[in-house]
Short mmCIF file of C-alpha atoms and ligand atoms in Angstrom, two decimals:
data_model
loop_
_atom_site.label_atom_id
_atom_site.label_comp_id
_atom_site.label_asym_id
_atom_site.label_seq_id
_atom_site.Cartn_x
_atom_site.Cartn_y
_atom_site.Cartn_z
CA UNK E 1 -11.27 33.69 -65.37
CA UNK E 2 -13.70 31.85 -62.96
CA UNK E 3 -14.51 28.48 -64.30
CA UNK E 4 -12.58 26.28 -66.45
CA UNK E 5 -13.67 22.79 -67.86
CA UNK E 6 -11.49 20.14 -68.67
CA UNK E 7 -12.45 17.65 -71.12
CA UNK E 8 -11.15 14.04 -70.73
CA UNK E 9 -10.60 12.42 -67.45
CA UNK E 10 -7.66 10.74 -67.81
CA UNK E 11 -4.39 10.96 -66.20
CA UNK E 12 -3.61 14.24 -67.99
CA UNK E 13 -7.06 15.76 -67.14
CA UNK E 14 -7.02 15.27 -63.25
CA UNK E 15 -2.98 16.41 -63.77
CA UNK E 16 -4.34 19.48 -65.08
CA UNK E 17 -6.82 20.05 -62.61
CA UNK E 18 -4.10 19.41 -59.81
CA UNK E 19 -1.83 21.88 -61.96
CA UNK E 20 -4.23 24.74 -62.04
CA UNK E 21 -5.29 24.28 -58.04
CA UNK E 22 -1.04 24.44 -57.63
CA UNK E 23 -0.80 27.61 -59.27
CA UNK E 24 -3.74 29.09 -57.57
CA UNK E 25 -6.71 29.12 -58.92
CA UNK E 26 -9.13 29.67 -56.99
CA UNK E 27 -12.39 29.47 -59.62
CA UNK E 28 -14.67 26.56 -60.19
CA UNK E 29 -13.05 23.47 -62.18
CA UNK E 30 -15.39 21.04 -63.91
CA UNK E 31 -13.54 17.87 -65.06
CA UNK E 32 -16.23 15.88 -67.40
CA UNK E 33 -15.12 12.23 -68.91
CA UNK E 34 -17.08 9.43 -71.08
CA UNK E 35 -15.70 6.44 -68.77
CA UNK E 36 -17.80 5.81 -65.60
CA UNK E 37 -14.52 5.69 -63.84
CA UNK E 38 -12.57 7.97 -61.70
CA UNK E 39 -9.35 9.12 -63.67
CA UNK E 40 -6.60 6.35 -63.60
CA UNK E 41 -3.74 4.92 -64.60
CA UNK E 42 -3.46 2.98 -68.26
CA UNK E 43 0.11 1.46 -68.01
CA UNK E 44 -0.69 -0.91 -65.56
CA UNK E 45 -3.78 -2.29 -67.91
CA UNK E 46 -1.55 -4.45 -69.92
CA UNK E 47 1.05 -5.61 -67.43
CA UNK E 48 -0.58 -6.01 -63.32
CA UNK E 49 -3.84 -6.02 -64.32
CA UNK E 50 -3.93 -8.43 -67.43
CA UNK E 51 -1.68 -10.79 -65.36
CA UNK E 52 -3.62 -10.39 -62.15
CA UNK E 53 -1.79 -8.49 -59.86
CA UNK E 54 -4.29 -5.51 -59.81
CA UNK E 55 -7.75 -4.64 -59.84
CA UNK E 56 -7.94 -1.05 -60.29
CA UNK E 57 -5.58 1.72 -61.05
CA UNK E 58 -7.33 4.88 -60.32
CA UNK E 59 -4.74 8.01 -59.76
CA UNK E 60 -3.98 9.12 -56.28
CA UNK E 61 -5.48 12.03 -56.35
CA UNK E 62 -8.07 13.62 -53.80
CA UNK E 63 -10.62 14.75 -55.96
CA UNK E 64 -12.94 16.59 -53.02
CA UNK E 65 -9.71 18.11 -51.69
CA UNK E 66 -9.44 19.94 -55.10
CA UNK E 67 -12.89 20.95 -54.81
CA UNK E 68 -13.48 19.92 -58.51
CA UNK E 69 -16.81 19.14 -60.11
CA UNK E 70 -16.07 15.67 -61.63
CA UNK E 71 -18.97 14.05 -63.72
CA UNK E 72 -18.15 10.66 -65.04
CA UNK E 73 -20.24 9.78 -67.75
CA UNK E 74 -20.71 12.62 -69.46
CA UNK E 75 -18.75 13.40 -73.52
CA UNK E 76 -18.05 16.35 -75.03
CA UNK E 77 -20.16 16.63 -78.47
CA UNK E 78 -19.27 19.60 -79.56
CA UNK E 79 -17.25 22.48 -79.17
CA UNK E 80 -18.10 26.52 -79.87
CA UNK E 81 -16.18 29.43 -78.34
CA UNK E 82 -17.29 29.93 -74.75
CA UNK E 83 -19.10 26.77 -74.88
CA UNK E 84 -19.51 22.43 -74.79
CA UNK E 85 -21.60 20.90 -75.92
CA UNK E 86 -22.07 17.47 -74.15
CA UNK E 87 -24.80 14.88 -73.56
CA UNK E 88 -25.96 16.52 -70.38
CA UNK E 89 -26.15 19.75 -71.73
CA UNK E 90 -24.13 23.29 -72.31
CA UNK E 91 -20.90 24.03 -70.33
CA UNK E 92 -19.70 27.30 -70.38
CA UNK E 93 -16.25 28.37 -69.57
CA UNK E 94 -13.81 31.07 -69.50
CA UNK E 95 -10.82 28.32 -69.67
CA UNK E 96 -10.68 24.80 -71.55
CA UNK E 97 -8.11 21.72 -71.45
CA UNK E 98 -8.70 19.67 -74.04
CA UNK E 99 -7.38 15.98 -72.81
CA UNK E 100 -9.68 13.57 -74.64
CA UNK E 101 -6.59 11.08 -75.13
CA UNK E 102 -6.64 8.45 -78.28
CA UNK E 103 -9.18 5.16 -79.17
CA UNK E 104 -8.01 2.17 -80.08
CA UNK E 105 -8.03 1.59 -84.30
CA UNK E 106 -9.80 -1.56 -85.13
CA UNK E 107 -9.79 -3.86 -88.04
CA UNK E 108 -12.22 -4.61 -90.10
CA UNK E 109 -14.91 -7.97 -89.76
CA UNK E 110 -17.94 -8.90 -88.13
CA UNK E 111 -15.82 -11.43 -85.81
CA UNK E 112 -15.05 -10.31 -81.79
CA UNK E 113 -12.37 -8.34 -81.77
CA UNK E 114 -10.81 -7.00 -78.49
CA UNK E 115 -8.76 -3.33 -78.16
CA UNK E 116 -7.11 -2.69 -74.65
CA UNK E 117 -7.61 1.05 -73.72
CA UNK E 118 -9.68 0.91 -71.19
CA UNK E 119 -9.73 -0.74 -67.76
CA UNK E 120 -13.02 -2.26 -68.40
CA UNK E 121 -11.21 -3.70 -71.85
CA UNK E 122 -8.54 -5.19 -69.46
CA UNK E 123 -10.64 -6.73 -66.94
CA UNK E 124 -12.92 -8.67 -70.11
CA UNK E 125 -9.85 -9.58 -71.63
CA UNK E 126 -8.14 -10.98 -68.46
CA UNK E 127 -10.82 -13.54 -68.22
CA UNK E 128 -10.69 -14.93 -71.45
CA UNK E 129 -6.80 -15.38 -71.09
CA UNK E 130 -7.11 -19.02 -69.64
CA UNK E 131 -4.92 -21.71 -70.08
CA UNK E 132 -4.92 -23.36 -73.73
CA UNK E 133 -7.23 -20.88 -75.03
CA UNK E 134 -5.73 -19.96 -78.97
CA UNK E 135 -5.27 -15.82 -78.71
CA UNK E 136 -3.84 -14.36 -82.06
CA UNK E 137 -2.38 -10.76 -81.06
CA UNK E 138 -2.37 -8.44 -84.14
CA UNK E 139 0.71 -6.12 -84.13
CA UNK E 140 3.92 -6.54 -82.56
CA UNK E 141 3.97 -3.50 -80.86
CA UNK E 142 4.16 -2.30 -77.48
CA UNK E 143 0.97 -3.14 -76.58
CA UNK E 144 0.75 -6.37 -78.34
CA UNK E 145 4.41 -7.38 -76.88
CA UNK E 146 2.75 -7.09 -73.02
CA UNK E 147 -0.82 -8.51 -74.13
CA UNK E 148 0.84 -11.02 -75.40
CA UNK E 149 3.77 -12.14 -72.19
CA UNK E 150 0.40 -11.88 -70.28
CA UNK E 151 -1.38 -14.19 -72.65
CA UNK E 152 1.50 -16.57 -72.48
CA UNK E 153 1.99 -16.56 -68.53
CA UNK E 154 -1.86 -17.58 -68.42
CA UNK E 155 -1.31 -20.28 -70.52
CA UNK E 156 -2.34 -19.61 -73.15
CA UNK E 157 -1.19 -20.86 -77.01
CA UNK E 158 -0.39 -17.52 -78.33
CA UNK E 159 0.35 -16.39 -82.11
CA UNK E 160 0.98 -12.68 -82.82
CA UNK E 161 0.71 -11.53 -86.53
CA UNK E 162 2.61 -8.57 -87.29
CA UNK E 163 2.76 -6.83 -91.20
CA UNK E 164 5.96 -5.24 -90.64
CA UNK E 165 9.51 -6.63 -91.10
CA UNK E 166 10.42 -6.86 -87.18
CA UNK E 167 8.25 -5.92 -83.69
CA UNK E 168 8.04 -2.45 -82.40
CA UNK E 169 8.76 -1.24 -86.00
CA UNK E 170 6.70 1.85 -86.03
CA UNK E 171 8.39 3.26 -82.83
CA UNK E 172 12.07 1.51 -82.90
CA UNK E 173 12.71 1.61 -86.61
CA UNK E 174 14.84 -2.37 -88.17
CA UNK E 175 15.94 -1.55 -84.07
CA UNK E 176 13.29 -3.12 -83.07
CA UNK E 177 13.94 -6.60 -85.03
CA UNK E 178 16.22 -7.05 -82.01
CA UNK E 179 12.97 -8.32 -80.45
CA UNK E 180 11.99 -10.74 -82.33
CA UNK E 181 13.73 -14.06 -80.60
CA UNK E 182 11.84 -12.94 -77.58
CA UNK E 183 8.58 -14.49 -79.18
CA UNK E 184 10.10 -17.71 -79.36
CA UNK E 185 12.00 -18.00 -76.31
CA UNK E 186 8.53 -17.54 -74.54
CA UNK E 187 7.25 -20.46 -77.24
CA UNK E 188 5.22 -18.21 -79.24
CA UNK E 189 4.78 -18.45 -82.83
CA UNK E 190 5.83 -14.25 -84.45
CA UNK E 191 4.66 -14.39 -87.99
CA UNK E 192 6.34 -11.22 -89.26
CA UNK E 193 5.30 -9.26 -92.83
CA UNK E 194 1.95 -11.40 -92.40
CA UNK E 195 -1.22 -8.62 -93.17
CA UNK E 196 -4.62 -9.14 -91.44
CA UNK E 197 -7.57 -8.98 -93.84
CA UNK E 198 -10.28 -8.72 -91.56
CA UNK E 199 -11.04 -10.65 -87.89
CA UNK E 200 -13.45 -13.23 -89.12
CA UNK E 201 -16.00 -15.44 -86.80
CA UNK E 202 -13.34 -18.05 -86.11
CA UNK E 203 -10.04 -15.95 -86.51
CA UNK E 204 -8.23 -13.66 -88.44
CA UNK E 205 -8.51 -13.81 -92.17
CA UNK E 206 -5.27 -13.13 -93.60
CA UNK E 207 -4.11 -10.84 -97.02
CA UNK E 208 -3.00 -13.97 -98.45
CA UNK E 209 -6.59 -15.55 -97.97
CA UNK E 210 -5.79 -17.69 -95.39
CA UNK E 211 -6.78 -18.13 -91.61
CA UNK E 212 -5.58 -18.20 -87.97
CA UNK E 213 -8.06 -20.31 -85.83
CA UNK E 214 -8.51 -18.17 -82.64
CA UNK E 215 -10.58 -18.54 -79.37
CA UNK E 216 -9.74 -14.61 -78.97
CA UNK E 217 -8.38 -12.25 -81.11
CA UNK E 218 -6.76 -9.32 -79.97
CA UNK E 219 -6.08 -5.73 -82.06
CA UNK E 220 -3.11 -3.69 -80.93
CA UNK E 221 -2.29 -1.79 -84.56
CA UNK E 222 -2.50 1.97 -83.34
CA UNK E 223 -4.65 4.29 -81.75
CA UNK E 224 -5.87 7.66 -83.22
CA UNK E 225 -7.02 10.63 -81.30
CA UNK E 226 -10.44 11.31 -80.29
CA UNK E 227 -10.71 14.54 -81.38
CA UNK E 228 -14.19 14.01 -83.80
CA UNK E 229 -15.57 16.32 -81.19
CA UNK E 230 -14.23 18.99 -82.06
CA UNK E 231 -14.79 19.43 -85.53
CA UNK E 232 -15.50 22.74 -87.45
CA UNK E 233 -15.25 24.13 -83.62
CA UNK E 234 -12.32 26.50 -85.00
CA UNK E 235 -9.93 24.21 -83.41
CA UNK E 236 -7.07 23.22 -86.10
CA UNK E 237 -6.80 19.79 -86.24
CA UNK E 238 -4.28 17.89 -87.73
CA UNK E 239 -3.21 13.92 -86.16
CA UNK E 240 -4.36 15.75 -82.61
CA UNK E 241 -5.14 19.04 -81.62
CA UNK E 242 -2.60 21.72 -83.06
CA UNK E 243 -0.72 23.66 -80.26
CA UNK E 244 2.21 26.04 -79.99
CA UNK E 245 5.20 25.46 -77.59
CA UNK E 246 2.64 26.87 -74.95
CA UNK E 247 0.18 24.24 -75.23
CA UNK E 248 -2.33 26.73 -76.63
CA UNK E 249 -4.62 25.96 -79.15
CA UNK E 250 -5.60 27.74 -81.57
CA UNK E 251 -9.19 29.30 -79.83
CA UNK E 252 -8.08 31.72 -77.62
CA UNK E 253 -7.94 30.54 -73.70
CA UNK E 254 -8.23 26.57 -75.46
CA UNK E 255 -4.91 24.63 -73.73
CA UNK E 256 -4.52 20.70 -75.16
CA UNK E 257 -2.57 17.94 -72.96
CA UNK E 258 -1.42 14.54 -73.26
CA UNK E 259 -2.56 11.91 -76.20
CA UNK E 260 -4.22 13.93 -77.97
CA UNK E 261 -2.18 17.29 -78.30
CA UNK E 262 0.17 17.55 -81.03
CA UNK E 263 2.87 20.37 -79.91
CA UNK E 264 5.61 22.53 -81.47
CA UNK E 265 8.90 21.04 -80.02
CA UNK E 266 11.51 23.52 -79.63
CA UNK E 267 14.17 20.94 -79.45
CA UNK E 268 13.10 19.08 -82.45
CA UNK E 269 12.15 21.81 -84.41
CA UNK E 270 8.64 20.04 -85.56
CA UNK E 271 5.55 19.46 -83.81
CA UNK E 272 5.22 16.31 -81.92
CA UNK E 273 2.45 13.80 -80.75
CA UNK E 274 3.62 11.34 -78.48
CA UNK E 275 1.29 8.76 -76.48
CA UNK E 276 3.13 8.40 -73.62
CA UNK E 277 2.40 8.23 -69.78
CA UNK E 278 5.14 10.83 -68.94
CA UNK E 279 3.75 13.37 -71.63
CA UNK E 280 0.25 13.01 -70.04
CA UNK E 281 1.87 13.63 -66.49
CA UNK E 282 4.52 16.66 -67.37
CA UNK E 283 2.53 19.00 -70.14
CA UNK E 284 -0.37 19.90 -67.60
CA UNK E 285 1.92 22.09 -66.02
CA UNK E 286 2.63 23.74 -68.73
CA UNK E 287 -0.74 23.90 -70.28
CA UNK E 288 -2.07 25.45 -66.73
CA UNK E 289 0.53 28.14 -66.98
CA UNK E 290 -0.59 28.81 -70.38
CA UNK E 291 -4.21 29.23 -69.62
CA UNK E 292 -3.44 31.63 -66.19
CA UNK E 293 -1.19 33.57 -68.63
CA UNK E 294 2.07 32.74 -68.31
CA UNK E 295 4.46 31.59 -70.71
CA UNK E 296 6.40 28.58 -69.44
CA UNK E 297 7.59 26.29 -72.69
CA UNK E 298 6.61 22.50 -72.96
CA UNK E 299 10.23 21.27 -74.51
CA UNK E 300 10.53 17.76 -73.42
CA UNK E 301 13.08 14.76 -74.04
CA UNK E 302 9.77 12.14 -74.79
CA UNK E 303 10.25 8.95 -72.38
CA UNK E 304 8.83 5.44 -72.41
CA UNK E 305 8.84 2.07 -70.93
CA UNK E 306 7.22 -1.10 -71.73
CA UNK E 307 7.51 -4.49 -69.34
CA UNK E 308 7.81 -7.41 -71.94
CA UNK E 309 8.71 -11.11 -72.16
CA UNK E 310 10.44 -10.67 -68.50
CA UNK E 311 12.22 -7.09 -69.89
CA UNK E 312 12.40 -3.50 -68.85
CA UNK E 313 12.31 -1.91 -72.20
CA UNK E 314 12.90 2.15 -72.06
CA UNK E 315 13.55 4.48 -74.49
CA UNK E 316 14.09 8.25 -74.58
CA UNK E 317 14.37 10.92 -77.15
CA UNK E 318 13.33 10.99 -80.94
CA UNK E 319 15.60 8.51 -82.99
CA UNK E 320 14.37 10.36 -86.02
CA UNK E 321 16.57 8.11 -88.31
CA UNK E 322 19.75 9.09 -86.56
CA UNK E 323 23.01 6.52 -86.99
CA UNK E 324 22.20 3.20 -84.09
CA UNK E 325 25.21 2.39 -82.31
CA UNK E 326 24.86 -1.00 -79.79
CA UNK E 327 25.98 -1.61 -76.73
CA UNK E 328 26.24 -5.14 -75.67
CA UNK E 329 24.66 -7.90 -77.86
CA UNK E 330 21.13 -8.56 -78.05
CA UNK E 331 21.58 -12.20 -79.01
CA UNK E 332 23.80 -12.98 -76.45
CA UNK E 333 23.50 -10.18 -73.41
CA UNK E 334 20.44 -10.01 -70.93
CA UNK E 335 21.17 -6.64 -70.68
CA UNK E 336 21.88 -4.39 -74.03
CA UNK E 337 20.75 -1.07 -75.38
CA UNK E 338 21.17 1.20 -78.42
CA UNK E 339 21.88 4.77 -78.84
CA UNK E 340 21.01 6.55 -81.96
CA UNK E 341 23.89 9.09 -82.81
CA UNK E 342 23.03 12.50 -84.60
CA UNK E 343 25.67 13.53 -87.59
CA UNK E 344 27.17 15.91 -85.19
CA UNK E 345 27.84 12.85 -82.26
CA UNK E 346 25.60 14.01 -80.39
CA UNK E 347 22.49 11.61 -78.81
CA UNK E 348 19.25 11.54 -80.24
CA UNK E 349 17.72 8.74 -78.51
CA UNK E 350 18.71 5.91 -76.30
CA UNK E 351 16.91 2.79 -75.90
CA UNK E 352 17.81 0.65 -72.98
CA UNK E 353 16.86 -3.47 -72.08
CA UNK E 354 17.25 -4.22 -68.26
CA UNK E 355 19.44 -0.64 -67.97
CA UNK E 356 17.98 1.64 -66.07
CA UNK E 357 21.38 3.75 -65.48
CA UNK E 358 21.86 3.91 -69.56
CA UNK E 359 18.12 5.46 -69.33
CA UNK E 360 18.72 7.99 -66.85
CA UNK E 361 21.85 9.27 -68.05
CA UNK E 362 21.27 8.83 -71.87
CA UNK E 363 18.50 10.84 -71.69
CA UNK E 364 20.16 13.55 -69.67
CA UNK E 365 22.82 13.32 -72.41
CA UNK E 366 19.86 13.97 -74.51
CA UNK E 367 18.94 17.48 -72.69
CA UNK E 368 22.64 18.61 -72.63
CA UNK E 369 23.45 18.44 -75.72
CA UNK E 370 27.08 16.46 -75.57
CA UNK E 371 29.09 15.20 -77.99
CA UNK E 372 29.52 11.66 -77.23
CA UNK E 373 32.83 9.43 -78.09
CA UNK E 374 30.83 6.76 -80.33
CA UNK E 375 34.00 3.80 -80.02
CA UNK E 376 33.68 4.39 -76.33
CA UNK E 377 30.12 4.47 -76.32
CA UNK E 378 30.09 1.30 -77.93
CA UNK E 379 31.50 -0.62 -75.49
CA UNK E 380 28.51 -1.70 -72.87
CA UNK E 381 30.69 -1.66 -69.72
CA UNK E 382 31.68 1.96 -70.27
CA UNK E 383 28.77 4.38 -68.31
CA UNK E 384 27.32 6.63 -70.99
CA UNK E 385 28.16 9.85 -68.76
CA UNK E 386 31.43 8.66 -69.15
CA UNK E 387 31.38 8.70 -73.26
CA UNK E 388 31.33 12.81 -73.46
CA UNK E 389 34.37 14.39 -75.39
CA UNK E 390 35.42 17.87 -74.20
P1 LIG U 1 -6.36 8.93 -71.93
O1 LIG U 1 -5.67 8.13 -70.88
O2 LIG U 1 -6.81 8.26 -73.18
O3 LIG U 1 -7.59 9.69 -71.27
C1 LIG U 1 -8.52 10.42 -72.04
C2 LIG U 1 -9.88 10.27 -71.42
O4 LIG U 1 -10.78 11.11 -72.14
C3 LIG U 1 -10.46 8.86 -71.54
O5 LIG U 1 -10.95 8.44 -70.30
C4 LIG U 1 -11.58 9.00 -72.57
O6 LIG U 1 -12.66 8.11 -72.34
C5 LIG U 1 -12.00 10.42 -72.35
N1 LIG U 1 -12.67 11.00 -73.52
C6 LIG U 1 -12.41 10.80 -74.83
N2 LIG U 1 -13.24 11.51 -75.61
C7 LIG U 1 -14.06 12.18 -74.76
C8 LIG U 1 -15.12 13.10 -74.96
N3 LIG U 1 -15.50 13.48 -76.19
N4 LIG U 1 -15.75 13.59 -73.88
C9 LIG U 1 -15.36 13.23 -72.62
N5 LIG U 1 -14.36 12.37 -72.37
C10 LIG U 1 -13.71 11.86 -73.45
N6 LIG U 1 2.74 4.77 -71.71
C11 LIG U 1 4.01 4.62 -71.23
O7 LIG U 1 4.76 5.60 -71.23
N7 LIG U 1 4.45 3.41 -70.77
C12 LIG U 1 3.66 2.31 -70.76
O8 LIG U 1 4.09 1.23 -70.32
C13 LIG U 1 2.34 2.42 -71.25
N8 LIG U 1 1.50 1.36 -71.27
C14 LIG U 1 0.24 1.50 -71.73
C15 LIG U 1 -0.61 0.40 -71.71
C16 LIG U 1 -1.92 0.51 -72.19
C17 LIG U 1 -2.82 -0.68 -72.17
C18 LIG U 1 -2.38 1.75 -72.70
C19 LIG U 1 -3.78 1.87 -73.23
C20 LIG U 1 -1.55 2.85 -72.72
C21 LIG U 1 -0.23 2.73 -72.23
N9 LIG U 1 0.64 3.83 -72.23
C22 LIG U 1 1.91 3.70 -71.74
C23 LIG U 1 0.21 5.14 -72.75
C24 LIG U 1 -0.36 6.04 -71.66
O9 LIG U 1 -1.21 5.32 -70.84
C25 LIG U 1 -1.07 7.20 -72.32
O10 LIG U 1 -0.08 7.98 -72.97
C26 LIG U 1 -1.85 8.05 -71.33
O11 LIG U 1 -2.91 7.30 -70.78
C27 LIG U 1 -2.44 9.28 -72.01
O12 LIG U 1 -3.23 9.97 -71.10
P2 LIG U 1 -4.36 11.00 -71.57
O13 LIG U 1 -4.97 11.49 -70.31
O14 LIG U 1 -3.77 11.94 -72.55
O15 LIG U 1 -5.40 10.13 -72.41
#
């Protein structure tokens, strides 16, 4: 193999171009992306940057020193074996990571409607987020919890209209209800089970018919993966590219990474897409090993953090229904957390609000395995190491 092209020059396509270079390959590497940008870092979009600590996030990573042919600007159309298609032309190549990440969903209506993906989204959105302004944030979810603490720091009068029963529904299950005083303590209005119609000229249109007056309206429902590219290119698709535990696709030397790969999980016995930073970061190793012909196993314990309404929100593992168990109380506690308990006692997942050490050690819980005491693991002051039974 002497040249392989990696598609998508995000955080998991310049990790997979660092990957490759670490396990010695020595051939040519040709990183394209749509976004003028050098690769960087998303996470900080809707926390420094939206509340003006940072300018730019672009990755630390020496691009010349890995001697890789990086053209901004340039998509992937189309995709036959041995071959891209993109809008400069063919690219040929022996090896391909696909790491074309996820787009924002929007709503429907003919009224502005922001989506925060990109850096360039932040950096418009920052400057409409002046004091008084009326922003309406659709979705109480991750990213509409941080867009809207940032909207509120500014000054701004923020209302955030979410369909489901609670915030951070989709991800935390009725956990995630837990969240809700948050809204007000920060003098927001949450209107919860409250369906957006369309984004109107003027606001929101709600299913009920009626309207949210808005000076900016922002959409934070979902994103999907932008894999359209690679239709009928032999590539199964289904909610991302298909892989096995390998990271292979399945066109022969085809490897898929970060948002947009959906992978068979060992652990959890299904495959798995998970938009997170640390997925984008850890499966490039993997996926390099895969494409150089080795056959290292991408198996993790999925990990996430969001910074909201003053909180460090983190969560590990795949709740996946399992029995919640809380530690401390949410309506009285600063600090609190929840640890969803398989039927054999063992932990599934872990979710933990301003505690770190219940992150760190829940989710190496997680990867061991252990049954856990649940009485003893219900009491907050108790570490979690501390809850195994022999
Ligand atoms: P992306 O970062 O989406 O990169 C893919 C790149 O491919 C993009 O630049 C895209 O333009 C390009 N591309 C797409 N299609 C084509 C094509 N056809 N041709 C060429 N290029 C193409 N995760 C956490 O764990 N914690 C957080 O706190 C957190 N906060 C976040 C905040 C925001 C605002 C956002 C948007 C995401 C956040 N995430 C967070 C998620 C995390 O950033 C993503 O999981 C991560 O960026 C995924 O990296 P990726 O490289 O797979 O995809």
């Amino acid at each position: 193999m002497n040249h392989v092209v990696v598609v998508g020059a995000g955080l998991a396509g310049v990790r997979s171009v660092e990957a490759l270079r670490a396990r010695g390959f020595a051939g040519t590497i040709t990183l394209i992306g749509e976004e003028a940008h050098r690769p960087y870092d998303r996470p900080p979009l809707s926390k420094s940057v939206l509340l003006g600590g940072a300018d730019s996030t672009i990755v630390d990573s020496d691009l010349d020193a890995l001697e890789v042919d990086f053209r901004p600007r340039v998509a992937a159309k189309g995709l036959r074996p041995g071959v891209v298609e993109t809008t400069e032309g063919e690219l040929s190549y022996q090896g391909l990571v696909i790491a074309t990440g996820a787009r924002p969903i929007r709503l429907r209506g003919e009224g502005p409607q922001h989506v925060l993906r990109t850096i360039d989204d932040a950096l418009a959105l920052r400057a409409l987020l002046t004091a008084g302004s009326r922003v309406v944030v659709v979705g109480a979810g991750w990213i509409g919890a941080e867009v809207a603490t940032a909207a509120r720091r500014a000054g701004c009068e923020v209302t955030v209209v979410e369909a489901g029963a609670g915030p951070l529904a989709a991800a935390l299950g009725p956990v995630g209800a837990y969240t809700a005083s948050w809204y007000a303590q920060a003098g927001m209005d949450l209107r919860l089970g409250t369906a957006v119609a369309s984004v109107d000229l003027g606001g929101p249109a709600l299913a009920d018919g009626s309207r949210i007056e808005a000076d900016v309206v922002v959409t934070g429902v979902g994103v999907r993966p932008s894999v359209e590219w690679l239709a009928g290119s032999g590539v199964e698709l289904d909610d991302g590219v298909v892989t096995d535990e390998h990271l292979r696709t399945s066109l022969p030397g085809v490897v898929a990474v970060g948002d947009c790969a959906a992978w068979w999980s060992r652990r959890y016995g299904r495959r798995l897409r998970v938009e997170h930073w640390d997925t984008a970061l850890s499966a490039p190793e993997v996926a390099a090993a895969a494409l150089l012909g080795d056959d290292a196993v991408y198996d993790p314990v999925p990990y996430f953090w969001s910074e909201q309404f003053g909180h460090m929100v983190q969560y590990a593992g795949h709740h996946g229904g399992g029995r919640p168990v809380l530690r401390g109380d949410p309506a009285a506690d600063a600090r609190w957390g929840v640890c969803w308990m398989a039927e054999d006692d063992r932990l599934a997942a872990v979710l933990a609000v301003n505690r770190p050490r219940d992150l760190l050690q829940g989710r190496r819980l997680i990867e061991g395995g252990q049954r856990l005491d649940v009485d003893r693991l219900a009491d907050p002051a108790v570490a979690l190491r501390d809850c195994t039974v022999a």
